mmCIF file of C-alpha atoms and ligand atoms in Angstrom:
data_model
loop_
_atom_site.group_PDB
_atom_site.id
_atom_site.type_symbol
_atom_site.label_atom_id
_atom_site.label_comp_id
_atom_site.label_asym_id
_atom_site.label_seq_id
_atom_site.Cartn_x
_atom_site.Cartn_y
_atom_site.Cartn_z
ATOM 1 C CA UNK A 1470 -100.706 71.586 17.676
ATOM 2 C CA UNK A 1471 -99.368 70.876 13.901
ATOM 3 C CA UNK A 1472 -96.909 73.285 12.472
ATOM 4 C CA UNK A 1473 -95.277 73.517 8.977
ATOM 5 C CA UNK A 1474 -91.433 74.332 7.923
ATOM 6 C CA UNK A 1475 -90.858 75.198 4.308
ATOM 7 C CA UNK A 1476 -87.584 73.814 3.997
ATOM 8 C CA UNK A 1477 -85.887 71.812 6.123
ATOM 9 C CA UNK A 1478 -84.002 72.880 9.207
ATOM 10 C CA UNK A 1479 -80.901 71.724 11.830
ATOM 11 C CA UNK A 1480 -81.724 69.054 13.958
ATOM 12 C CA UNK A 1481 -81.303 71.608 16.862
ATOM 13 C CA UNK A 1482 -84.482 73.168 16.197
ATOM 14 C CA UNK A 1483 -86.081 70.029 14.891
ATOM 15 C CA UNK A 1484 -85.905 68.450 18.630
ATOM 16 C CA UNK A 1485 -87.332 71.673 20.629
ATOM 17 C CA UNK A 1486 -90.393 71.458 18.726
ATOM 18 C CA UNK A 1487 -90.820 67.591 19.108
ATOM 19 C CA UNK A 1488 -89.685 67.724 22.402
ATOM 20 C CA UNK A 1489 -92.317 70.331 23.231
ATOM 21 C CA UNK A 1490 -94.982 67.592 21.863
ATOM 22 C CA UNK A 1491 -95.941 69.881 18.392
ATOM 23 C CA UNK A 1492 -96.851 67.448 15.595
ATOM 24 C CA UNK A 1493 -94.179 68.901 12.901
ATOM 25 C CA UNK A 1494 -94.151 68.543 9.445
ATOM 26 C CA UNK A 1495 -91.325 69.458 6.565
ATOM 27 C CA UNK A 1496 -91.148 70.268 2.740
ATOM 28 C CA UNK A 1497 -88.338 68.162 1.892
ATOM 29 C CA UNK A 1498 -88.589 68.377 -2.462
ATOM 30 C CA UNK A 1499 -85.659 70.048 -4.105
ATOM 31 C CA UNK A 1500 -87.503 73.083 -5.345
ATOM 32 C CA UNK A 1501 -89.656 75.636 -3.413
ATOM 33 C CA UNK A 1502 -93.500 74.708 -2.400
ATOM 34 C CA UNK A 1503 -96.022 76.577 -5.280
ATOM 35 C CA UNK A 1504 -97.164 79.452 -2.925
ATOM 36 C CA UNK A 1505 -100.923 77.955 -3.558
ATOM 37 C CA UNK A 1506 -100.126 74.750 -2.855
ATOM 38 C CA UNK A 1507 -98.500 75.698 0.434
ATOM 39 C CA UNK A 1508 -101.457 77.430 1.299
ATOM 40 C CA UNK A 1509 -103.484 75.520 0.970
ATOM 41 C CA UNK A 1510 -101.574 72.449 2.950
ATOM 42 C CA UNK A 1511 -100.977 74.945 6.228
ATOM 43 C CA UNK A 1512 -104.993 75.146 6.231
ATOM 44 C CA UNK A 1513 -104.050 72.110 8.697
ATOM 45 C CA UNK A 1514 -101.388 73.758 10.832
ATOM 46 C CA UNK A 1515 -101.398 76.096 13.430
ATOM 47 C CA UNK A 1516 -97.390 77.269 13.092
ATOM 48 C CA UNK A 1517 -95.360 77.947 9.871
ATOM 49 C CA UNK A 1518 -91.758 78.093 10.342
ATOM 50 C CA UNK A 1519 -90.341 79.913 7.194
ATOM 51 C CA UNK A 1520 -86.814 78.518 6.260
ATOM 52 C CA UNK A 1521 -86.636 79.715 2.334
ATOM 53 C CA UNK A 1522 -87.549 82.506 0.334
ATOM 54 C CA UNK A 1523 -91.767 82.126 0.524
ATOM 55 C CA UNK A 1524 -93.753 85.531 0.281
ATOM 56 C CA UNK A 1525 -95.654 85.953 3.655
ATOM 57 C CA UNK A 1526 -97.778 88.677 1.648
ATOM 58 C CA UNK A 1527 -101.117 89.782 2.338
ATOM 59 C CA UNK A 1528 -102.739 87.633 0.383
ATOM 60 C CA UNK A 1529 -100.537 84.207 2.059
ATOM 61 C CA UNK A 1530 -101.515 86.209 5.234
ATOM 62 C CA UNK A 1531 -105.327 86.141 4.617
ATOM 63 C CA UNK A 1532 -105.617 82.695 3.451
ATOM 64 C CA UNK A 1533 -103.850 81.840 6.678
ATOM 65 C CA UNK A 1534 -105.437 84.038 8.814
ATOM 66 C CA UNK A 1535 -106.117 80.814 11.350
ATOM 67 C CA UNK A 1536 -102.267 80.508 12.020
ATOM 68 C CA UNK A 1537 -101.039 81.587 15.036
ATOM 69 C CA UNK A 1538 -97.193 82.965 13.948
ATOM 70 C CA UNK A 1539 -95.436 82.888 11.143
ATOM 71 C CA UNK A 1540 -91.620 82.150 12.591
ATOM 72 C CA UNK A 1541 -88.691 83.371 9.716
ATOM 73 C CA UNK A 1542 -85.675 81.578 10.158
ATOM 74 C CA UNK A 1543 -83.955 84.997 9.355
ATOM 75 C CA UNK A 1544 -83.180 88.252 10.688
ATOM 76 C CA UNK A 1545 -84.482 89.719 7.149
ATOM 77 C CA UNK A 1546 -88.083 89.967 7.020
ATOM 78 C CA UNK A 1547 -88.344 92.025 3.787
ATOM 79 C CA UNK A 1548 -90.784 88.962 2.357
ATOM 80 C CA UNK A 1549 -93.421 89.949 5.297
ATOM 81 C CA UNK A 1550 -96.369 92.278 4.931
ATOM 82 C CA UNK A 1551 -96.045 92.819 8.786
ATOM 83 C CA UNK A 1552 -98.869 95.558 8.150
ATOM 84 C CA UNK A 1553 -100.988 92.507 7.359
ATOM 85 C CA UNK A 1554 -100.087 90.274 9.929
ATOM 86 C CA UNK A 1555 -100.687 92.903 12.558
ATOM 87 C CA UNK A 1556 -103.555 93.648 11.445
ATOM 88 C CA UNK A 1557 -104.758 90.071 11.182
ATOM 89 C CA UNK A 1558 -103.055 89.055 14.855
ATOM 90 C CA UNK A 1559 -100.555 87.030 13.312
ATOM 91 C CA UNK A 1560 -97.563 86.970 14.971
ATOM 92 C CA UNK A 1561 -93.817 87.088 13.030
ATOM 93 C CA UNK A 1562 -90.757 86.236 14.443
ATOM 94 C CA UNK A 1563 -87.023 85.977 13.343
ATOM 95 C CA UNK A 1564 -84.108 85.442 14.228
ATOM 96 C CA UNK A 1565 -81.773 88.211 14.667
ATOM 97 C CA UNK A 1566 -78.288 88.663 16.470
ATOM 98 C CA UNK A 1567 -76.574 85.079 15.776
ATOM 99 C CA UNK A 1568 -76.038 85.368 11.706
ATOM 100 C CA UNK A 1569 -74.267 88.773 12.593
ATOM 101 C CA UNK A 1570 -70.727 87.397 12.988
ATOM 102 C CA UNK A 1571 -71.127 84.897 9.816
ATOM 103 C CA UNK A 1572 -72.681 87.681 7.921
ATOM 104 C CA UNK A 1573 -70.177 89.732 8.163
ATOM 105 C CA UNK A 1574 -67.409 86.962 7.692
ATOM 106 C CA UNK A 1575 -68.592 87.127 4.035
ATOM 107 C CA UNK A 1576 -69.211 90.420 3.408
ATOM 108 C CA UNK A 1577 -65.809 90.574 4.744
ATOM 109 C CA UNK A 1578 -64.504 87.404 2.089
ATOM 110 C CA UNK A 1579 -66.355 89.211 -0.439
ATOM 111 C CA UNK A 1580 -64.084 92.263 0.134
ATOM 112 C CA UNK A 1581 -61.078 90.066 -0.026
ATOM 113 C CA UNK A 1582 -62.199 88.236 -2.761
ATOM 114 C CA UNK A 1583 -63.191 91.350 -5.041
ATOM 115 C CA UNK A 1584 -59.841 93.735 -4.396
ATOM 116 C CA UNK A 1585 -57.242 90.228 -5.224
ATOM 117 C CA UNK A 1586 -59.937 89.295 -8.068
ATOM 118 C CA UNK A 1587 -59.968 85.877 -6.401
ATOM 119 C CA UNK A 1588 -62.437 84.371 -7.819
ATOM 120 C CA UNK A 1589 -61.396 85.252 -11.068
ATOM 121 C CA UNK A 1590 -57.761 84.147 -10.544
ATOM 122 C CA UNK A 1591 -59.642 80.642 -9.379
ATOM 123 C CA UNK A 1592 -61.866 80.095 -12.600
ATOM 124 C CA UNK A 1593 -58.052 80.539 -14.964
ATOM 125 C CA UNK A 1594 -56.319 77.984 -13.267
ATOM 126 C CA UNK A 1595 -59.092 75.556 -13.820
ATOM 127 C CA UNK A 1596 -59.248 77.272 -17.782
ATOM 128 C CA UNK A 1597 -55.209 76.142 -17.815
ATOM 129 C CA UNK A 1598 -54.682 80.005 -17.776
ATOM 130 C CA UNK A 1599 -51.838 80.015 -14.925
ATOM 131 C CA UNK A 1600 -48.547 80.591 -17.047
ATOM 132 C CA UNK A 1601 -45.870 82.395 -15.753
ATOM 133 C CA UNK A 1602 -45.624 84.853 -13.047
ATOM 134 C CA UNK A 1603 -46.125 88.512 -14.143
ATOM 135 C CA UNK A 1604 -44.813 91.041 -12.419
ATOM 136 C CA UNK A 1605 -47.934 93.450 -14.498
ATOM 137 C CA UNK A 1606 -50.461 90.758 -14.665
ATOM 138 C CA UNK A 1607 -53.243 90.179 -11.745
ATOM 139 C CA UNK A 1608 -52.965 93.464 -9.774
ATOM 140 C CA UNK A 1609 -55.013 93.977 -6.928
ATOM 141 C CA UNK A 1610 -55.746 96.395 -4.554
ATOM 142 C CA UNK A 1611 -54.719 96.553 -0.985
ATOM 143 C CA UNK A 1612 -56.910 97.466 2.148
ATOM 144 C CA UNK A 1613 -55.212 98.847 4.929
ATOM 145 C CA UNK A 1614 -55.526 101.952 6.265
ATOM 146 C CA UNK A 1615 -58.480 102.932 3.551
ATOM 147 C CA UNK A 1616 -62.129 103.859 4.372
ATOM 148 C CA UNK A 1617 -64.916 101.605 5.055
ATOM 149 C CA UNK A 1618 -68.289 102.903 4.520
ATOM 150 C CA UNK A 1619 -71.422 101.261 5.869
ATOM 151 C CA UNK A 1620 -74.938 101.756 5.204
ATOM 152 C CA UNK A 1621 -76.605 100.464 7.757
ATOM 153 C CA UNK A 1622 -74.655 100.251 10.607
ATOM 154 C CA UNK A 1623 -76.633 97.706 12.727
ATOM 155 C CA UNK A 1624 -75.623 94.406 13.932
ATOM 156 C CA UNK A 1625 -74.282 93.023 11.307
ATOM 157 C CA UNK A 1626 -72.219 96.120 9.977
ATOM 158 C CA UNK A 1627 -71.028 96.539 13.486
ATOM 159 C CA UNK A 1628 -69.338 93.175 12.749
ATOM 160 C CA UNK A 1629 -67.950 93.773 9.786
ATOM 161 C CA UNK A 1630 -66.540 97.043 10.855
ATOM 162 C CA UNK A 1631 -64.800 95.398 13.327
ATOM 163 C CA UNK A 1632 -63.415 92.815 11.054
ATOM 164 C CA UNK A 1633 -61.609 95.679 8.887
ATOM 165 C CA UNK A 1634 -60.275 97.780 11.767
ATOM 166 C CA UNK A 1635 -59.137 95.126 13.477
ATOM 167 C CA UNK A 1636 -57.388 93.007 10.291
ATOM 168 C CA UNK A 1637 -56.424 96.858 7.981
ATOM 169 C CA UNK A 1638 -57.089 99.443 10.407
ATOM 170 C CA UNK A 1639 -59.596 100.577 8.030
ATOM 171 C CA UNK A 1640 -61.169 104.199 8.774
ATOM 172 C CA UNK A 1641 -64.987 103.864 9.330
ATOM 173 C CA UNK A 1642 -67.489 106.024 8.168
ATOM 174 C CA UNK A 1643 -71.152 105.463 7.924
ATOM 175 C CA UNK A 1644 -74.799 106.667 6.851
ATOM 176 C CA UNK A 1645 -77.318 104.944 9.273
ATOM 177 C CA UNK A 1646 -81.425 106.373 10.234
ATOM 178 C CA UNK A 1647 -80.061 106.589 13.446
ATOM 179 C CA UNK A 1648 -76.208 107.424 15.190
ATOM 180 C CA UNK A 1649 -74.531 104.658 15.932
ATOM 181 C CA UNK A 1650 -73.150 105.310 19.685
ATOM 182 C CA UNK A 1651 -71.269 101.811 19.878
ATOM 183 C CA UNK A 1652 -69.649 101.736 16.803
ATOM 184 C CA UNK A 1653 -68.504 105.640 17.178
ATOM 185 C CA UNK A 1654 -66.953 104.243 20.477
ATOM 186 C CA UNK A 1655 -65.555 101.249 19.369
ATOM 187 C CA UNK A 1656 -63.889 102.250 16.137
ATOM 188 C CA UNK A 1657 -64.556 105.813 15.763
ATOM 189 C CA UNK A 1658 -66.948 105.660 12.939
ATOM 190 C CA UNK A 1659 -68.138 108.847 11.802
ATOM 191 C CA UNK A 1660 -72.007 109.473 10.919
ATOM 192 C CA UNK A 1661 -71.627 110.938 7.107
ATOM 193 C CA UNK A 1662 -74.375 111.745 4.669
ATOM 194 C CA UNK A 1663 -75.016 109.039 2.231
ATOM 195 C CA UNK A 1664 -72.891 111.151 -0.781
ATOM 196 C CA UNK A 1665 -70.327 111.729 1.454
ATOM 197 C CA UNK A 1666 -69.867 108.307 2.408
ATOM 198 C CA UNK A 1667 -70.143 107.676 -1.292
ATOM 199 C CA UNK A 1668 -67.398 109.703 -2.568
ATOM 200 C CA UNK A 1669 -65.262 109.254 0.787
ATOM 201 C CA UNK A 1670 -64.803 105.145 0.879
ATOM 202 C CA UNK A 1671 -62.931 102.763 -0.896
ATOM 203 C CA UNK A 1672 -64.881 100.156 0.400
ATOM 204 C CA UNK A 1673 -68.773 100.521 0.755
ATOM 205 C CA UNK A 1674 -70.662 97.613 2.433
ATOM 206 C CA UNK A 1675 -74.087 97.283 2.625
ATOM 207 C CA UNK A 1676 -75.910 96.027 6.079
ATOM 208 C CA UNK A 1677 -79.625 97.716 5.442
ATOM 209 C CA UNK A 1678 -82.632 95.728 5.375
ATOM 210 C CA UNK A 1679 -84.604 96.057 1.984
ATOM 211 C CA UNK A 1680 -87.420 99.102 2.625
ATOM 212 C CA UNK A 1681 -89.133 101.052 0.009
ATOM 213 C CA UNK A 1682 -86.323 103.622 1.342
ATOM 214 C CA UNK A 1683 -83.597 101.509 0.924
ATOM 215 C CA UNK A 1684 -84.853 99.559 -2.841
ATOM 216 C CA UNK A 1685 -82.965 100.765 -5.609
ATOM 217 C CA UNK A 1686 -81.226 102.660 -3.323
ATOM 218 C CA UNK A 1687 -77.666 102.108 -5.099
ATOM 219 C CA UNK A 1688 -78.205 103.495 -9.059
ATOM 220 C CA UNK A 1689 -76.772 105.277 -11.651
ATOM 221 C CA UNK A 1690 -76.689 108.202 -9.550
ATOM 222 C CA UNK A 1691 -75.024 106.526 -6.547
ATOM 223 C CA UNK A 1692 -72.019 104.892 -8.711
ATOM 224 C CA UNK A 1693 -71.306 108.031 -10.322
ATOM 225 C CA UNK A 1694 -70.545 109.628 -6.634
ATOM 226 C CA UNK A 1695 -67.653 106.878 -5.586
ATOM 227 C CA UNK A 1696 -64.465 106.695 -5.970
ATOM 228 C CA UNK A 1697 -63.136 104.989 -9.406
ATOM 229 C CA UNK A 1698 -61.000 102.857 -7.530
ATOM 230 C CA UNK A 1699 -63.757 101.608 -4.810
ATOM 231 C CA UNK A 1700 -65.566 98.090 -3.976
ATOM 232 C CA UNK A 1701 -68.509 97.818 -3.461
ATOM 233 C CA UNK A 1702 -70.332 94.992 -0.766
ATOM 234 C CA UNK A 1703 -73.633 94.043 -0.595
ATOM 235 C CA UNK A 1704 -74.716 91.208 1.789
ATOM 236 C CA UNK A 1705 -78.234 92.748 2.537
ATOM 237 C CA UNK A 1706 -80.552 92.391 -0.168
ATOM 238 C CA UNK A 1707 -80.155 92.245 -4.041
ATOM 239 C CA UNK A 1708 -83.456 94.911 -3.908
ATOM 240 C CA UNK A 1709 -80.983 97.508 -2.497
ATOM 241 C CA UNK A 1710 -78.474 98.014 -5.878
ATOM 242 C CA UNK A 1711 -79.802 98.563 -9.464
ATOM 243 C CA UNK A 1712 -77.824 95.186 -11.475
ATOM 244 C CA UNK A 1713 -77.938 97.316 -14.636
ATOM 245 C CA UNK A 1714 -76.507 99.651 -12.884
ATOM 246 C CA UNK A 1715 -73.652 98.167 -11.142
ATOM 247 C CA UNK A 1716 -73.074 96.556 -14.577
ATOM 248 C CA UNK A 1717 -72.749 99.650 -16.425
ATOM 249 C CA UNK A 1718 -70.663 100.769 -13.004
ATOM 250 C CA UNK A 1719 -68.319 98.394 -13.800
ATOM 251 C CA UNK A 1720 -67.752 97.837 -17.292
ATOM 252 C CA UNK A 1721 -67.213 101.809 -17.080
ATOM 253 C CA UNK A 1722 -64.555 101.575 -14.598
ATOM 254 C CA UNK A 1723 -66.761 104.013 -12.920
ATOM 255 C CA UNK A 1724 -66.501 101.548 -9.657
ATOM 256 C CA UNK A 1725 -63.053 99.344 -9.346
ATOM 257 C CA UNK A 1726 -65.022 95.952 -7.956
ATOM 258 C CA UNK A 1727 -68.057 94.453 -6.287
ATOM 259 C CA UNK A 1728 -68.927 91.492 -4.131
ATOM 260 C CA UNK A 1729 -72.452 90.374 -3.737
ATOM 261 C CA UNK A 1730 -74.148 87.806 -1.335
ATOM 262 C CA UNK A 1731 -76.989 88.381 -2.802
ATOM 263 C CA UNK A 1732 -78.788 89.426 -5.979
ATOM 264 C CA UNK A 1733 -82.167 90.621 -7.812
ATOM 265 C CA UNK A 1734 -83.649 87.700 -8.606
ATOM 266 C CA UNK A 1735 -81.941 85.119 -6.910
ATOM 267 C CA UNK A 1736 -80.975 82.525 -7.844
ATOM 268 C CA UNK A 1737 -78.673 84.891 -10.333
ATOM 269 C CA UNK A 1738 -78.702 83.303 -14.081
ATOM 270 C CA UNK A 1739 -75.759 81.440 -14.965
ATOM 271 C CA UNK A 1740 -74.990 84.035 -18.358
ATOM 272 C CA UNK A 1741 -74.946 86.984 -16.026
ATOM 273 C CA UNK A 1742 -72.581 88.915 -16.747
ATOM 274 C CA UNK A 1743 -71.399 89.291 -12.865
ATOM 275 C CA UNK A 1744 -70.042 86.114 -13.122
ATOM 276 C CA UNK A 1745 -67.479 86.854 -15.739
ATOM 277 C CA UNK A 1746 -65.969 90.137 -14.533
ATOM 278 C CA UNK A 1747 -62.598 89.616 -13.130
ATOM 279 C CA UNK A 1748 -63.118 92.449 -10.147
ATOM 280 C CA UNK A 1749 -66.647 90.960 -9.097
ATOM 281 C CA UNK A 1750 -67.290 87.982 -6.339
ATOM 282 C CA UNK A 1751 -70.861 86.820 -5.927
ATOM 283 C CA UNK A 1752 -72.033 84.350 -3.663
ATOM 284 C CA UNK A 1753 -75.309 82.426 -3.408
ATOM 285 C CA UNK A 1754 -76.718 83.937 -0.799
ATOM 286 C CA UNK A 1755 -74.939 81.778 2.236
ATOM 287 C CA UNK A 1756 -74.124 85.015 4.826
ATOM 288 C CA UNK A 1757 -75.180 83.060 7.742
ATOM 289 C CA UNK A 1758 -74.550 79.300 6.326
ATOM 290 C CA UNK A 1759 -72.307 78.150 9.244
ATOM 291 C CA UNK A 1760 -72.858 75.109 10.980
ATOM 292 C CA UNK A 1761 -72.928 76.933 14.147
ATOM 293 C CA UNK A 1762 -75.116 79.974 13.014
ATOM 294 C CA UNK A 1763 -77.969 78.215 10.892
ATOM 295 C CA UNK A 1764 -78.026 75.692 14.202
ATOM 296 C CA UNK A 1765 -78.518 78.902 16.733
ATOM 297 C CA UNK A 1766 -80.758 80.437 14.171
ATOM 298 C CA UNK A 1767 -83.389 76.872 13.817
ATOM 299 C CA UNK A 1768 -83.189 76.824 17.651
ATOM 300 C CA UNK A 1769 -84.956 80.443 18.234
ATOM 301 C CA UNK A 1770 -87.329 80.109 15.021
ATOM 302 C CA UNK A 1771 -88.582 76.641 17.024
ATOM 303 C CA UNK A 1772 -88.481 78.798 20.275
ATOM 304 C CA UNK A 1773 -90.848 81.318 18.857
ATOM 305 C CA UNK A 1774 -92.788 78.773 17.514
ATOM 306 C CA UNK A 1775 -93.389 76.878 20.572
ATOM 307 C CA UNK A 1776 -93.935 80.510 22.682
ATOM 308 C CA UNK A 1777 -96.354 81.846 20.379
ATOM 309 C CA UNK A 1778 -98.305 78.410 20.392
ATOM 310 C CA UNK A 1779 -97.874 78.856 24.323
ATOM 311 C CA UNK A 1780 -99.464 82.485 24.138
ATOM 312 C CA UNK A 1781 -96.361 84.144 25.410
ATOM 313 C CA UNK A 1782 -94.299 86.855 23.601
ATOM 314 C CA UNK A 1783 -91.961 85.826 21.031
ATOM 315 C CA UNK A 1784 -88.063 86.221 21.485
ATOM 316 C CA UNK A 1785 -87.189 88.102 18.496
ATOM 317 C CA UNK A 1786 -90.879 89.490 17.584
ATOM 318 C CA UNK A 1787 -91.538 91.198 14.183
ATOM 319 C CA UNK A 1788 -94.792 91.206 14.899
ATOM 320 C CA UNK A 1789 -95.580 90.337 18.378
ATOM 321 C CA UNK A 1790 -98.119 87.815 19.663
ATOM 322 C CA UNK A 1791 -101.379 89.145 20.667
ATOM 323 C CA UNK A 1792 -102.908 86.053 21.775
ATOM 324 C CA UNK A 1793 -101.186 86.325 25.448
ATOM 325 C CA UNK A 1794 -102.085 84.085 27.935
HETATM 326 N N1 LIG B 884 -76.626 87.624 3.152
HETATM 327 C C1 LIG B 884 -77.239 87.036 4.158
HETATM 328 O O1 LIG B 884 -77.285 85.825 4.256
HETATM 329 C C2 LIG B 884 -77.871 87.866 5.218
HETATM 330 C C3 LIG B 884 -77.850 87.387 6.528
HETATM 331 C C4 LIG B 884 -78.440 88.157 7.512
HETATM 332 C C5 LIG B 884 -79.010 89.373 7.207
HETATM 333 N N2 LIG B 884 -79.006 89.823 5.934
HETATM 334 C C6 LIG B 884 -79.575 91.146 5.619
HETATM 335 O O2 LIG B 884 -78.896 92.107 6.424
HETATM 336 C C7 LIG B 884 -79.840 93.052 6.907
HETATM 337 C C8 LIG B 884 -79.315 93.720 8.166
HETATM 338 O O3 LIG B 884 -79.305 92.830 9.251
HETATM 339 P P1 LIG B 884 -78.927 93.331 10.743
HETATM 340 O O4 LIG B 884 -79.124 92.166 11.626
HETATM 341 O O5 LIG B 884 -77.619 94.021 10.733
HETATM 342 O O6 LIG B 884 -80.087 94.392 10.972
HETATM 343 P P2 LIG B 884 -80.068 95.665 11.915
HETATM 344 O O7 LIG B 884 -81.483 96.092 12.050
HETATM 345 O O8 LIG B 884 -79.276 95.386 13.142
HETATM 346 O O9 LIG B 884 -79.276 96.756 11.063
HETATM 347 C C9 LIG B 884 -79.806 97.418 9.948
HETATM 348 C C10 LIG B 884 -79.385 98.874 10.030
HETATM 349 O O10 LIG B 884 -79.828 99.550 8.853
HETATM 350 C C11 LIG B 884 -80.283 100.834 9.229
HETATM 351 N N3 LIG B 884 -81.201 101.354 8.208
HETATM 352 C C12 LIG B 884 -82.438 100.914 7.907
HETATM 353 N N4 LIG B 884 -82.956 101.663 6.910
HETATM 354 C C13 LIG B 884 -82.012 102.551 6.565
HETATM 355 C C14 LIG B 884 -81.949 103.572 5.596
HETATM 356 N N5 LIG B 884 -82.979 103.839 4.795
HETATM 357 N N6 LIG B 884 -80.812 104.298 5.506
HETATM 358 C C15 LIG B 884 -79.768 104.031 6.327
HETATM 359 N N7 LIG B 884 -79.774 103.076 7.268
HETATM 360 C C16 LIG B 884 -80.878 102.340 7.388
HETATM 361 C C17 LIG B 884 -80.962 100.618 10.582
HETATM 362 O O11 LIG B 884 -81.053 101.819 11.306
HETATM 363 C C18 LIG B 884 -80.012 99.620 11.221
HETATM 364 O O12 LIG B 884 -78.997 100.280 11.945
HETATM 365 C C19 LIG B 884 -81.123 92.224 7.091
HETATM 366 O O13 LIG B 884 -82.278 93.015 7.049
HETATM 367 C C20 LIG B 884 -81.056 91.247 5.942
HETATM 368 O O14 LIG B 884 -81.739 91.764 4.822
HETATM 369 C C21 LIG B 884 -78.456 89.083 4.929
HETATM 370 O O1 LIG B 885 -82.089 87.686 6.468
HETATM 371 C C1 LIG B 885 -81.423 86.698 6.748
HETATM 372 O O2 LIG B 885 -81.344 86.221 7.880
HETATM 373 C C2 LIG B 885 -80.613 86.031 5.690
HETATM 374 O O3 LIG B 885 -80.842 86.522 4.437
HETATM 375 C C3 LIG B 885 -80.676 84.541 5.781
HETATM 376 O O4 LIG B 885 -81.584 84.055 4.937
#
């Protein structure tokens, strides 16, 4: 059995699948496959292991019909039309659970980062802009004891809300599809409606995964309902805020500060404005780029890989395997 990875991935996952005895493989070129050309190479596989940003859609799906799983080495699988692959018996997996912790580490840094302009403060010094110390220069803001909102409080945002609790005592507050029963225990977090968590938090981090729902989903419209003085997160999906938008947010002063992970398109241009706003912290998309995470999250894309090709259920199944044995 001959299966495909897109980019390459930790050694960790690299042994299960020789070790199982699968013939494996890897794109190793600095710059992502031409979708065409990677379809047409994984006309000889029976496995792809997706470790980079390819679109799975239907027509990737139905040019590949022959494959038996398509294994995401992420928990994300926004770039899937799972409709597709059920419909064509293709199996999806990914890898949820493990990135939480790192996730949420920088959503949390991003917080940090935004409210002591910290990556701002960084980009002087190396301008020769650190002069004297100013008692009115380089204010920030502080975090303890003000409200975290999540939207999306799942795995990851459980995380995170335990990061601020437990470092500022942060209040938690969240807008989720369903009530959160663990995190109402743990830190008290209180289900809101999405304006309410809007104009109630100083801090609102995002932890959805990109759905037609959830696209857009922070506009205009949302940045006019927070607070002037509020940050906002977002380590989901770049799909899920309006850039123009947050932009206009911020130049405005209609929002205090933002930190992104991630952003729409990535990777972000190296003009964008983002970049030069003193209040803002982006990221290039590395929420789960620990050695220890990206090692745990190789390990179960190979394991689904190696169970699907074994006609046995995946163990984190988007789209589970039909092809039981
Ligand atoms: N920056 C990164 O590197 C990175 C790493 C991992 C995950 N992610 C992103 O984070 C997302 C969340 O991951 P997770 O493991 O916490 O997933 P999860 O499924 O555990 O949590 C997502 C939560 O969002 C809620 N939700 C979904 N649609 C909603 C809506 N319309 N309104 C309100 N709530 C909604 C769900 O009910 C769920 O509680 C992923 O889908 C992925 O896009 C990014
Ligand atoms: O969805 C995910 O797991 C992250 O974005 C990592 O790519």
């Amino acid at each position: 059995m001959k299966v495909y990875i897109t980019r390459n991935i930790p050694e960790a996952g690299l042994k299960l699948l020789k070790d199982a005895g699968l013939d494996i493989a890897v794109w190793t070129e600095n710059y992502h496959q031409p979708e065409e050309e990677l379809i047409k190479v994984l006309q000889q596989y029976d496995a792809v292991l997706v470790s980079g940003p390819v679109k799975v859609d239907r027509h990737f799906l139905e040019s590949c019909r022959h494959l038996k799983i398509v294994s995401l080495m992420s928990v994300g699988y926004d770039n899937v039309d799972t409709e597709a692959a059920r419909a064509l018996g293709i199996a999806v997996g990914n890898t949820p659970g493990v990135l939480s912790g790192a996730t949420a580490d920088a959503a949390f840094l991003l917080m940090l980062a935004a409210s002591r302009k910290a990556f701002h403060m960084h980009k002087e010094i190396i301008r020769g802009n650190w002069n004297f110390w100013d008692p009115t220069a380089n204010l920030g803001l502080e975090l303890g004891g003000r409200t975290l909102g999540i939207v999306g409080l799942g795995k990851i945002g459980f995380e995170m809300a335990k990061r601020c609790v437990g470092a500022y005592d942060m209040k938690v507050i969240y807008h989720n599809r369903g009530k959160n029963e663990e995190a109402e225990k743990a830190f008290g977090a209180v289900r809101v409606s999405f304006d309410e968590l809007l104009e109630q938090s100083d801090v609102v981090s995002v932890h959805t995964a990109l759905t037609p729902e959830t696209k857009g989903l922070f506009n205009k419209n949302a940045f006019s309902k927070m607070k002037p003085s509020s940050i906002f997160i977002n380590t989901a999906r770049g799909g899920v805020h309006n850039e123009a938008d947050l932009i206009a947010a911020l130049e405005s002063g209609t929002i205090w500060g933002a930190g992104l992970d991630v952003t729409n398109p990535e990777p972000m241009a190296a003009d964008n404005p983002l970049l030069n706003m003193p209040n803002v912290a982006v990221l290039p998309h590395i929420g789960s780029a620990t050695v220890d995470t990206r090692n745990a999250m190789a390990v179960i894309a190979a394991k689904n890989v190696i169970l699907a090709l074994g006609k046995r259920p995946l163990e984190h199944a988007v789209v589970e395997n039909i092809h039981l044995a």
